[in-house]
Short mmCIF file of C-alpha atoms and ligand atoms in Angstrom, two decimals:
data_model
loop_
_atom_site.label_atom_id
_atom_site.label_comp_id
_atom_site.label_asym_id
_atom_site.label_seq_id
_atom_site.Cartn_x
_atom_site.Cartn_y
_atom_site.Cartn_z
CA MET D 23 171.79 106.53 7.78
CA PRO D 24 168.35 104.85 7.85
CA ARG D 25 168.42 101.06 7.39
CA ALA D 26 166.14 98.95 5.19
CA ALA D 27 165.96 95.17 4.95
CA VAL D 28 164.47 94.00 1.65
CA VAL D 29 163.03 90.47 1.55
CA GLY D 30 163.24 88.95 -1.95
CA GLY D 31 166.01 89.45 -4.51
CA SER D 32 163.92 89.18 -7.67
CA LEU D 33 162.85 92.17 -9.76
CA ALA D 34 160.66 93.97 -7.20
CA GLY D 35 163.28 93.52 -4.46
CA LEU D 36 166.20 94.72 -6.59
CA LEU D 37 164.25 97.71 -7.91
CA ALA D 38 163.40 98.78 -4.35
CA ALA D 39 166.95 98.09 -3.11
CA ASN D 40 168.54 100.16 -5.89
CA LEU D 41 166.21 103.10 -5.36
CA LEU D 42 166.66 103.06 -1.58
CA HIS D 43 170.45 102.70 -1.88
CA ARG D 44 170.53 105.73 -4.17
CA ALA D 45 168.36 107.67 -1.74
CA GLY D 46 170.96 107.19 1.02
CA TRP D 47 169.55 104.15 2.82
CA ALA D 48 171.74 101.34 4.14
CA VAL D 49 170.13 98.36 2.39
CA THR D 50 170.37 94.59 2.78
CA VAL D 51 168.58 92.25 0.36
CA HIS D 52 167.68 88.79 1.67
CA GLU D 53 167.02 86.25 -1.10
CA ARG D 54 166.19 82.76 0.12
CA THR D 55 167.48 81.03 -3.06
CA ALA D 56 171.14 80.20 -2.58
CA GLY D 57 172.16 79.74 -6.22
CA PRO D 58 171.74 82.10 -9.17
CA LEU D 59 168.15 83.10 -9.91
CA ALA D 60 168.82 83.70 -13.62
CA GLY D 61 166.92 81.45 -15.97
CA ARG D 62 163.59 81.52 -14.14
CA GLY D 63 160.71 83.15 -15.97
CA ALA D 64 160.93 84.19 -19.55
CA GLY D 65 159.76 87.17 -21.59
CA ILE D 66 158.74 90.50 -20.11
CA VAL D 67 156.93 93.28 -21.96
CA THR D 68 158.25 96.78 -21.24
CA HIS D 69 156.35 100.03 -20.81
CA PRO D 70 157.67 103.62 -20.61
CA ALA D 71 157.25 103.69 -16.81
CA LEU D 72 159.58 100.69 -16.47
CA PHE D 73 162.36 102.47 -18.38
CA GLU D 74 161.95 105.53 -16.17
CA ALA D 75 162.13 103.38 -13.03
CA LEU D 76 165.26 101.60 -14.33
CA ARG D 77 166.88 105.00 -14.92
CA LEU D 78 166.02 106.16 -11.40
CA ALA D 79 167.31 102.81 -10.06
CA GLY D 80 170.72 103.53 -11.59
CA VAL D 81 170.65 101.22 -14.63
CA PRO D 82 172.80 102.91 -17.33
CA GLU D 83 170.54 104.32 -20.06
CA ALA D 84 172.90 103.01 -22.76
CA ALA D 85 172.41 99.39 -21.64
CA PRO D 86 170.33 97.54 -24.26
CA VAL D 87 167.23 96.27 -22.47
CA GLY D 88 165.64 94.11 -25.14
CA VAL D 89 164.46 93.45 -28.67
CA PRO D 90 162.27 95.98 -30.49
CA VAL D 91 159.26 95.03 -32.65
CA ALA D 92 157.24 97.36 -34.86
CA GLY D 93 153.82 95.82 -34.45
CA ARG D 94 151.44 92.94 -33.90
CA ILE D 95 149.99 90.21 -36.07
CA THR D 96 147.34 87.52 -35.58
CA TYR D 97 147.44 84.18 -37.40
CA ALA D 98 144.56 81.82 -38.09
CA ALA D 99 145.03 78.09 -37.50
CA ASP D 100 145.90 77.63 -41.20
CA GLY D 101 148.67 80.24 -40.94
CA SER D 102 146.86 82.99 -42.82
CA VAL D 103 146.97 86.52 -41.40
CA VAL D 104 143.69 87.64 -39.81
CA GLY D 105 144.84 91.06 -38.61
CA THR D 106 147.74 93.39 -37.87
CA TRP D 107 148.20 96.33 -35.49
CA PRO D 108 151.11 98.81 -35.49
CA LEU D 109 152.58 99.10 -31.98
CA PRO D 110 156.33 99.59 -31.49
CA GLN D 111 157.47 97.95 -28.26
CA VAL D 112 160.64 96.63 -26.62
CA LEU D 113 160.50 93.07 -25.33
CA THR D 114 162.93 91.90 -22.73
CA SER D 115 163.41 88.96 -20.41
CA TRP D 116 163.38 88.38 -16.68
CA SER D 117 167.05 87.40 -16.70
CA ARG D 118 168.13 90.54 -18.61
CA LEU D 119 166.32 92.86 -16.19
CA HIS D 120 167.61 90.92 -13.19
CA ARG D 121 171.20 91.16 -14.42
CA LEU D 122 170.92 94.92 -15.08
CA LEU D 123 169.48 95.56 -11.61
CA LEU D 124 172.02 93.31 -9.89
CA GLU D 125 174.90 95.05 -11.65
CA ALA D 126 173.57 98.43 -10.50
CA LEU D 127 173.73 97.38 -6.82
CA PRO D 128 176.93 96.96 -4.78
CA PRO D 129 177.22 93.14 -4.60
CA HIS D 130 177.84 92.97 -0.84
CA LEU D 131 174.28 94.21 -0.20
CA VAL D 132 172.67 90.99 -1.47
CA ARG D 133 172.59 87.93 0.82
CA ALA D 134 171.72 84.86 -1.25
CA GLY D 135 170.46 81.86 0.70
CA SER D 136 169.02 84.08 3.45
CA ALA D 137 165.32 83.44 4.12
CA ALA D 138 163.08 85.72 6.15
CA ALA D 139 160.96 84.06 8.83
CA GLY D 140 159.03 87.07 10.20
CA VAL D 141 159.20 90.55 11.67
CA SER D 142 158.51 92.16 15.02
CA GLN D 143 158.39 95.88 15.60
CA ASP D 144 158.31 98.50 18.34
CA ALA D 145 158.20 102.28 18.45
CA ALA D 146 161.91 102.62 17.67
CA GLY D 147 162.38 100.14 14.84
CA ILE D 148 161.69 96.76 13.28
CA THR D 149 163.49 93.43 13.54
CA LEU D 150 163.64 90.99 10.65
CA HIS D 151 163.90 87.42 11.91
CA LEU D 152 165.80 85.13 9.56
CA ALA D 153 165.25 81.40 9.12
CA ASP D 154 168.81 80.65 10.27
CA GLY D 155 167.99 82.22 13.67
CA ALA D 156 169.77 85.55 13.09
CA ASP D 157 167.98 88.89 13.57
CA GLU D 158 168.48 92.12 11.63
CA ARG D 159 167.43 95.43 13.13
CA ALA D 160 166.23 98.09 10.69
CA ASP D 161 164.03 101.16 10.30
CA MET D 162 161.95 99.46 7.61
CA VAL D 163 161.35 96.01 6.12
CA VAL D 164 160.22 95.78 2.48
CA GLY D 165 158.42 92.56 1.56
CA ALA D 166 159.24 91.84 -2.10
CA ASP D 167 158.83 88.12 -1.56
CA GLY D 168 156.43 87.39 -4.39
CA LEU D 169 153.18 85.49 -4.93
CA ARG D 170 153.49 83.43 -1.72
CA SER D 171 154.87 86.26 0.40
CA SER D 172 155.39 85.19 3.99
CA LEU D 173 155.35 88.84 5.10
CA ARG D 174 151.92 89.28 3.51
CA THR D 175 150.64 86.09 5.13
CA ALA D 176 151.93 87.24 8.52
CA HIS D 177 149.94 90.48 8.29
CA LEU D 178 147.00 89.42 6.10
CA PRO D 179 146.46 85.69 6.69
CA ALA D 180 143.23 85.62 4.66
CA ALA D 181 144.79 87.11 1.51
CA ALA D 182 146.00 84.32 -0.81
CA PRO D 183 146.27 84.10 -4.61
CA GLU D 184 143.34 82.34 -6.29
CA TYR D 185 143.48 80.10 -9.35
CA VAL D 186 141.38 81.74 -12.07
CA GLY D 187 140.45 78.74 -14.24
CA TYR D 188 143.16 78.70 -16.90
CA LEU D 189 146.86 78.11 -17.18
CA ALA D 190 149.71 79.30 -19.35
CA TRP D 191 152.01 76.97 -21.23
CA ARG D 192 155.30 78.79 -21.63
CA GLY D 193 158.72 78.45 -23.16
CA VAL D 194 161.48 80.07 -25.17
CA VAL D 195 163.08 78.70 -28.33
CA PRO D 196 166.36 79.88 -29.92
CA GLU D 197 165.44 81.36 -33.31
CA ALA D 198 168.14 79.21 -34.92
CA ARG D 199 166.06 76.12 -34.02
CA LEU D 200 163.04 77.37 -36.02
CA SER D 201 162.44 76.69 -39.71
CA PRO D 202 162.89 79.69 -42.06
CA ALA D 203 159.08 79.84 -42.47
CA ALA D 204 158.42 79.94 -38.71
CA ARG D 205 161.18 82.48 -38.17
CA ALA D 206 159.71 84.76 -40.86
CA ALA D 207 156.20 84.39 -39.42
CA LEU D 208 157.18 85.04 -35.81
CA MET D 209 160.47 86.85 -35.17
CA PRO D 210 159.55 90.34 -36.49
CA PHE D 211 156.31 90.53 -34.51
CA PHE D 212 154.38 90.44 -31.29
CA ALA D 213 152.30 87.56 -32.67
CA PHE D 214 148.99 85.99 -31.68
CA CYS D 215 146.84 82.98 -32.56
CA LEU D 216 143.34 82.74 -31.05
CA PRO D 217 141.80 79.26 -31.03
CA PRO D 218 138.30 79.23 -29.45
CA GLY D 219 138.58 79.97 -25.72
CA GLU D 220 142.38 80.11 -25.86
CA GLN D 221 145.10 82.60 -26.58
CA MET D 222 148.61 82.05 -27.88
CA LEU D 223 150.98 84.99 -27.94
CA GLY D 224 154.69 85.32 -28.45
CA TYR D 225 157.46 87.78 -29.11
CA PRO D 226 161.23 87.84 -29.69
CA VAL D 227 163.53 88.24 -26.70
CA ALA D 228 167.31 88.41 -26.34
CA GLY D 229 169.41 85.25 -26.49
CA ALA D 230 170.50 83.34 -23.39
CA ALA D 231 173.53 85.64 -23.01
CA ASP D 232 171.50 88.80 -23.77
CA GLU D 233 172.35 88.85 -27.49
CA VAL D 234 169.98 91.07 -29.46
CA GLU D 235 171.48 90.43 -32.92
CA PRO D 236 169.29 88.56 -35.46
CA GLY D 237 170.16 84.87 -35.45
CA LEU D 238 171.01 84.79 -31.74
CA ARG D 239 167.66 85.88 -30.27
CA ARG D 240 164.94 83.60 -28.88
CA PHE D 241 161.17 83.56 -29.29
CA ASN D 242 159.14 83.56 -26.09
CA PHE D 243 155.53 82.38 -25.91
CA VAL D 244 152.62 82.20 -23.50
CA TRP D 245 149.72 79.91 -24.45
CA TYR D 246 146.63 80.31 -22.28
CA ARG D 247 144.30 77.30 -22.07
CA PRO D 248 141.27 76.77 -19.84
CA ALA D 249 141.50 74.02 -17.20
CA ASP D 250 139.02 73.50 -14.39
CA PRO D 251 140.52 72.69 -10.96
CA GLU D 252 140.20 68.90 -11.51
CA ALA D 253 141.99 69.10 -14.86
CA LEU D 254 144.69 71.28 -13.27
CA ALA D 255 145.16 68.76 -10.43
CA ARG D 256 145.75 66.02 -13.02
CA LEU D 257 148.32 68.13 -14.88
CA GLN D 258 150.11 68.94 -11.62
CA THR D 259 150.44 65.30 -10.59
CA ASP D 260 153.84 63.76 -11.35
CA ALA D 261 154.70 60.23 -12.47
CA ALA D 262 155.08 59.08 -8.85
CA GLY D 263 151.52 60.28 -8.08
CA ALA D 264 152.63 63.33 -6.04
CA HIS D 265 150.38 66.39 -6.47
CA HIS D 266 152.25 69.72 -6.71
CA ALA D 267 149.55 72.15 -5.63
CA ASP D 268 151.91 75.16 -5.61
CA GLY D 269 153.14 74.55 -9.16
CA ILE D 270 154.84 71.51 -10.65
CA PRO D 271 158.57 71.88 -11.44
CA PRO D 272 159.08 71.50 -15.25
CA PRO D 273 161.12 68.26 -14.98
CA ARG D 274 158.28 66.60 -13.03
CA ILE D 275 155.58 67.23 -15.68
CA ARG D 276 154.59 63.78 -16.99
CA PRO D 277 155.65 62.95 -20.60
CA GLU D 278 152.02 62.22 -21.58
CA VAL D 279 150.93 65.67 -20.36
CA LEU D 280 153.64 67.27 -22.50
CA ALA D 281 152.68 65.07 -25.47
CA GLU D 282 149.01 66.11 -25.11
CA ALA D 283 150.01 69.80 -25.15
CA ARG D 284 152.20 69.38 -28.23
CA ASP D 285 149.42 67.42 -29.93
CA ALA D 286 146.85 70.14 -29.10
CA ALA D 287 149.27 72.73 -30.52
CA ARG D 288 149.43 70.83 -33.82
CA ARG D 289 145.63 70.60 -33.98
CA THR D 290 144.70 74.16 -32.95
CA LEU D 291 147.56 76.60 -33.56
CA SER D 292 149.03 78.09 -36.72
CA PRO D 293 151.88 76.00 -38.21
CA ALA D 294 154.56 78.41 -36.94
CA PHE D 295 153.22 78.39 -33.37
CA ALA D 296 152.76 74.60 -33.44
CA GLU D 297 156.39 74.23 -34.54
CA LEU D 298 157.42 76.54 -31.70
CA VAL D 299 155.66 74.44 -29.05
CA ASP D 300 157.15 71.30 -30.55
CA ALA D 301 160.69 72.74 -30.42
CA THR D 302 160.40 74.06 -26.85
CA GLU D 303 162.57 72.45 -24.22
CA PRO D 304 161.59 72.61 -21.42
CA LEU D 305 157.90 73.12 -22.11
CA PHE D 306 156.21 74.04 -18.83
CA PHE D 307 153.01 75.58 -17.51
CA GLN D 308 151.93 77.92 -14.75
CA PRO D 309 148.42 78.16 -13.32
CA ILE D 310 147.18 81.75 -13.65
CA GLN D 311 146.25 83.30 -10.32
CA ASP D 312 145.31 86.73 -9.07
CA LEU D 313 145.19 88.53 -5.77
CA ALA D 314 144.18 91.94 -4.45
CA VAL D 315 145.16 92.99 -0.93
CA PRO D 316 143.34 95.46 1.33
CA ARG D 317 146.59 96.87 2.77
CA MET D 318 150.25 97.28 1.77
CA ALA D 319 151.65 99.04 4.88
CA PHE D 320 151.95 97.62 8.40
CA GLY D 321 153.79 100.11 10.60
CA ARG D 322 157.43 99.88 9.48
CA CYS D 323 156.81 96.99 7.09
CA CYS D 324 155.36 97.19 3.58
CA ILE D 325 154.72 94.76 0.73
CA LEU D 326 155.08 95.47 -2.98
CA GLY D 327 155.27 93.77 -6.38
CA ASP D 328 153.60 90.34 -6.53
CA ALA D 329 153.68 90.10 -2.73
CA ALA D 330 150.85 92.66 -2.75
CA PHE D 331 148.90 92.45 -6.03
CA VAL D 332 149.13 89.52 -8.42
CA VAL D 333 147.82 90.65 -11.79
CA ARG D 334 146.91 88.13 -14.48
CA PRO D 335 149.63 88.53 -17.13
CA HIS D 336 147.44 90.02 -19.92
CA PRO D 337 148.40 93.69 -19.45
CA GLY D 338 152.08 92.59 -19.19
CA MET D 339 152.34 94.93 -16.23
CA GLY D 340 153.71 92.76 -13.40
CA VAL D 341 157.24 94.12 -13.52
CA THR D 342 156.21 97.67 -14.40
CA LYS D 343 153.80 97.65 -11.45
CA ALA D 344 156.60 96.44 -9.17
CA ALA D 345 158.82 99.22 -10.56
CA GLU D 346 156.16 101.87 -9.97
CA ASP D 347 155.63 100.51 -6.43
CA ALA D 348 159.36 100.88 -5.74
CA VAL D 349 159.47 104.42 -7.15
CA ALA D 350 156.40 105.42 -5.12
CA LEU D 351 157.99 103.96 -1.98
CA ALA D 352 161.22 105.90 -2.46
CA ARG D 353 159.25 109.09 -3.15
CA ALA D 354 157.05 108.65 -0.06
CA LEU D 355 160.11 108.10 2.15
CA ALA D 356 161.76 111.23 0.74
CA GLY D 357 158.58 113.16 1.53
CA HIS D 358 158.42 111.97 5.17
CA PRO D 359 161.97 112.23 6.51
CA GLY D 360 162.32 110.38 9.83
CA ASP D 361 158.74 109.09 9.70
CA VAL D 362 158.75 105.60 8.17
CA PRO D 363 155.19 104.63 9.26
CA GLY D 364 153.83 107.92 7.83
CA ALA D 365 155.74 107.40 4.58
CA LEU D 366 154.42 103.84 4.26
CA ARG D 367 150.83 105.02 4.82
CA SER D 368 151.28 107.57 2.05
CA PHE D 369 152.85 104.91 -0.23
CA GLU D 370 149.90 102.62 0.48
CA ALA D 371 147.33 105.33 -0.26
CA GLU D 372 148.95 105.91 -3.66
CA ARG D 373 149.45 102.29 -4.72
CA LEU D 374 146.38 100.43 -3.38
CA PRO D 375 143.95 101.91 -5.94
CA VAL D 376 146.38 101.29 -8.81
CA GLY D 377 146.88 97.64 -7.81
CA ARG D 378 143.14 97.06 -7.46
CA ALA D 379 142.35 98.66 -10.81
CA LEU D 380 145.05 96.64 -12.58
CA VAL D 381 143.79 93.35 -11.12
CA GLU D 382 140.26 94.22 -12.28
CA HIS D 383 141.44 95.26 -15.75
CA ALA D 384 143.39 91.99 -16.17
CA ARG D 385 140.36 89.97 -15.01
CA ARG D 386 138.30 91.51 -17.82
CA LEU D 387 141.05 90.80 -20.39
CA GLY D 388 141.29 87.18 -19.23
CA ALA D 389 137.59 86.31 -18.83
CA TYR D 390 137.55 84.81 -22.31
CA MET D 391 140.02 82.07 -21.26
CA GLN D 392 138.29 81.02 -18.04
CA ALA D 393 136.95 77.49 -17.85
CA HIS D 394 133.78 78.94 -16.25
CA ARG D 395 132.44 82.49 -16.47
CA ARG D 396 130.45 83.04 -13.33
CA THR D 397 128.98 86.54 -13.56
CA PRO D 398 127.29 88.63 -16.28
CA GLU D 399 130.29 91.01 -16.09
CA GLU D 400 132.68 88.13 -16.84
CA ARG D 401 130.52 86.99 -19.74
CA ALA D 402 130.36 90.55 -21.16
CA ALA D 403 134.14 90.97 -20.81
CA ALA D 404 134.71 87.62 -22.52
CA GLU D 405 132.66 88.82 -25.49
CA ARG D 406 134.44 92.17 -25.61
CA PHE D 407 138.03 90.85 -25.52
CA ARG D 408 137.78 87.87 -27.85
CA THR D 409 138.29 89.42 -31.31
CA PRO D 410 141.76 89.68 -32.88
CA ALA D 411 141.42 93.48 -33.02
CA ALA D 412 140.55 93.78 -29.32
CA VAL D 413 143.23 91.30 -28.27
CA MET D 414 145.95 93.07 -30.28
CA ARG D 415 144.84 96.50 -29.05
CA GLU D 416 144.57 95.69 -25.34
CA THR D 417 147.09 92.91 -24.56
CA ALA D 418 150.41 93.93 -22.98
CA VAL D 419 149.47 97.60 -23.14
CA ALA D 420 149.64 99.83 -20.07
CA PRO D 421 146.06 100.97 -19.38
CA THR D 422 146.41 104.74 -19.71
CA ALA D 423 143.77 105.57 -17.14
CA LEU D 424 145.88 103.76 -14.53
CA ALA D 425 149.28 105.09 -15.49
CA THR D 426 150.84 106.98 -12.61
CA PRO D 427 153.73 109.30 -13.36
CA VAL D 428 157.06 108.11 -11.94
C1 FAD W 5 152.66 83.46 -17.43
C2 FAD W 5 153.18 84.76 -16.88
C3 FAD W 5 153.59 85.75 -17.76
C4 FAD W 5 154.03 86.98 -17.27
N1 FAD W 5 154.40 87.93 -18.19
C5 FAD W 5 154.77 89.13 -17.72
C6 FAD W 5 155.12 90.19 -18.65
O1 FAD W 5 155.11 90.04 -19.87
N2 FAD W 5 155.45 91.39 -18.14
C7 FAD W 5 155.49 91.62 -16.80
O2 FAD W 5 155.81 92.74 -16.41
N3 FAD W 5 155.19 90.66 -15.90
C8 FAD W 5 154.82 89.43 -16.33
N4 FAD W 5 154.49 88.47 -15.42
C9 FAD W 5 154.51 88.81 -13.98
C10 FAD W 5 155.90 88.97 -13.44
O3 FAD W 5 156.63 87.76 -13.63
C11 FAD W 5 155.83 89.32 -11.95
O4 FAD W 5 154.90 90.34 -11.74
C12 FAD W 5 157.14 89.82 -11.45
O5 FAD W 5 158.16 88.88 -11.70
C13 FAD W 5 157.03 90.13 -9.95
O6 FAD W 5 158.20 90.04 -9.35
P1 FAD W 5 158.38 90.04 -7.78
O7 FAD W 5 159.81 90.42 -7.61
O8 FAD W 5 157.32 90.82 -7.09
O9 FAD W 5 158.13 88.52 -7.29
P2 FAD W 5 159.00 87.21 -7.60
O10 FAD W 5 159.67 87.30 -8.92
O11 FAD W 5 158.11 86.05 -7.34
O12 FAD W 5 160.16 87.23 -6.50
C14 FAD W 5 159.98 86.96 -5.16
C15 FAD W 5 161.37 86.62 -4.61
O13 FAD W 5 161.30 86.50 -3.20
C16 FAD W 5 162.04 85.37 -2.80
N5 FAD W 5 161.49 84.95 -1.52
C17 FAD W 5 160.26 84.43 -1.27
N6 FAD W 5 160.08 84.20 0.03
C18 FAD W 5 161.23 84.60 0.64
C19 FAD W 5 161.66 84.63 2.00
N7 FAD W 5 160.87 84.18 3.00
N8 FAD W 5 162.90 85.11 2.29
C20 FAD W 5 163.71 85.56 1.30
N9 FAD W 5 163.35 85.56 -0.02
C21 FAD W 5 162.13 85.08 -0.33
C22 FAD W 5 161.84 84.37 -3.91
O14 FAD W 5 162.84 83.38 -3.93
C23 FAD W 5 161.89 85.28 -5.13
O15 FAD W 5 163.21 85.45 -5.62
C24 FAD W 5 154.07 87.23 -15.87
C25 FAD W 5 153.69 86.22 -14.98
C26 FAD W 5 153.25 85.00 -15.47
C27 FAD W 5 152.82 83.92 -14.49
#
């Protein structure tokens, strides 16, 4: 039985682990976080390719994945409707997907609190070195270790995510905490509000315990706002003066920074969205970054998901891309029995162009929010994707030209 060590027990890691396990591999998942991961992240938009990957990964088809909506709506700052767009979609959450994927995998395969420190390889195999000093010998190591992947850095030291000039305020609010007016304006829709140079979007997701019944669901939002690097540095500095360059933990965000955001919401967003931001606890932000890598395969080691390509969130494709990576990996291995390096080269040849194209597509969708637009292409994209019609048509939609069959 061939052996695979997967580094990272988030969505990309569990998708790959499930697919490899079902293809007859002996799999170990090393997740450096010791406690439960549930609760991190918030809403996730689904696409047909994600459902197909979940099916192949062994998630029961009857398991409810999320909350359906029939279409999209855009509100002006005064709460009036400036446009609608019919687009049925299922919205889920990071924690729901994580739970489904974890339940599909035999529990003894996941080692929580186990951090990878590096790999070394020879003609016969690959050794994963763990931070606690232990080694694990395998035929393949899969780096699903996210945005700051140490396996990527080990092989591609120059490739690092870049801040793109805007951030996303995020949060989820139980629908029961919203006024009847805000609930009616938001819960049935994938909703938008588009203040100049900004974008607020939100959609319903399941409740904290995966409830999908009306009354128990939550509303998830992402509010993009420009911030140049100096403004970002100020926001990421805590009350003790410490600067959190890699992202400030929500409890460390200064009260005056939170108050400024809630105040800006009242001044610029529709009443329902402003109420949502006000009711959100914890309200937090993430700097938006992107990254394109020149390689995904390194002998018997590969990287996938956010470890390889970090796509700005606008196409809502991060998890679907990770799922398609995992499916492509399993397919390449099945097509090259006994030849892991050959399989990984084939996997790389299939997924590199898709990752690059997605990063580029998301850059065009996001140009409108950037604090500075540097090139004529960015300025043209900003013009093209600023209207309510264009935003509703293109946001969180799988770009068809890029879709690869799973
Ligand atoms: C504002 C925002 C909105 C988004 N909205 C969407 C959306 O609507 N739809 C969507 O599909 N995507 C969305 N995304 C993107 C999505 O969250 C990611 O693409 C997706 O979670 C990628 O998962 P991953 O498993 O590759 O990485 P991660 O979730 O980052 O997981 C990496 C894992 O590796 C572990 N790890 C790291 N280093 C080590 C190590 N050395 N040893 C062991 N373990 C390690 C980490 O603890 C972590 O659990 C959004 C992102 C942002 C920022």
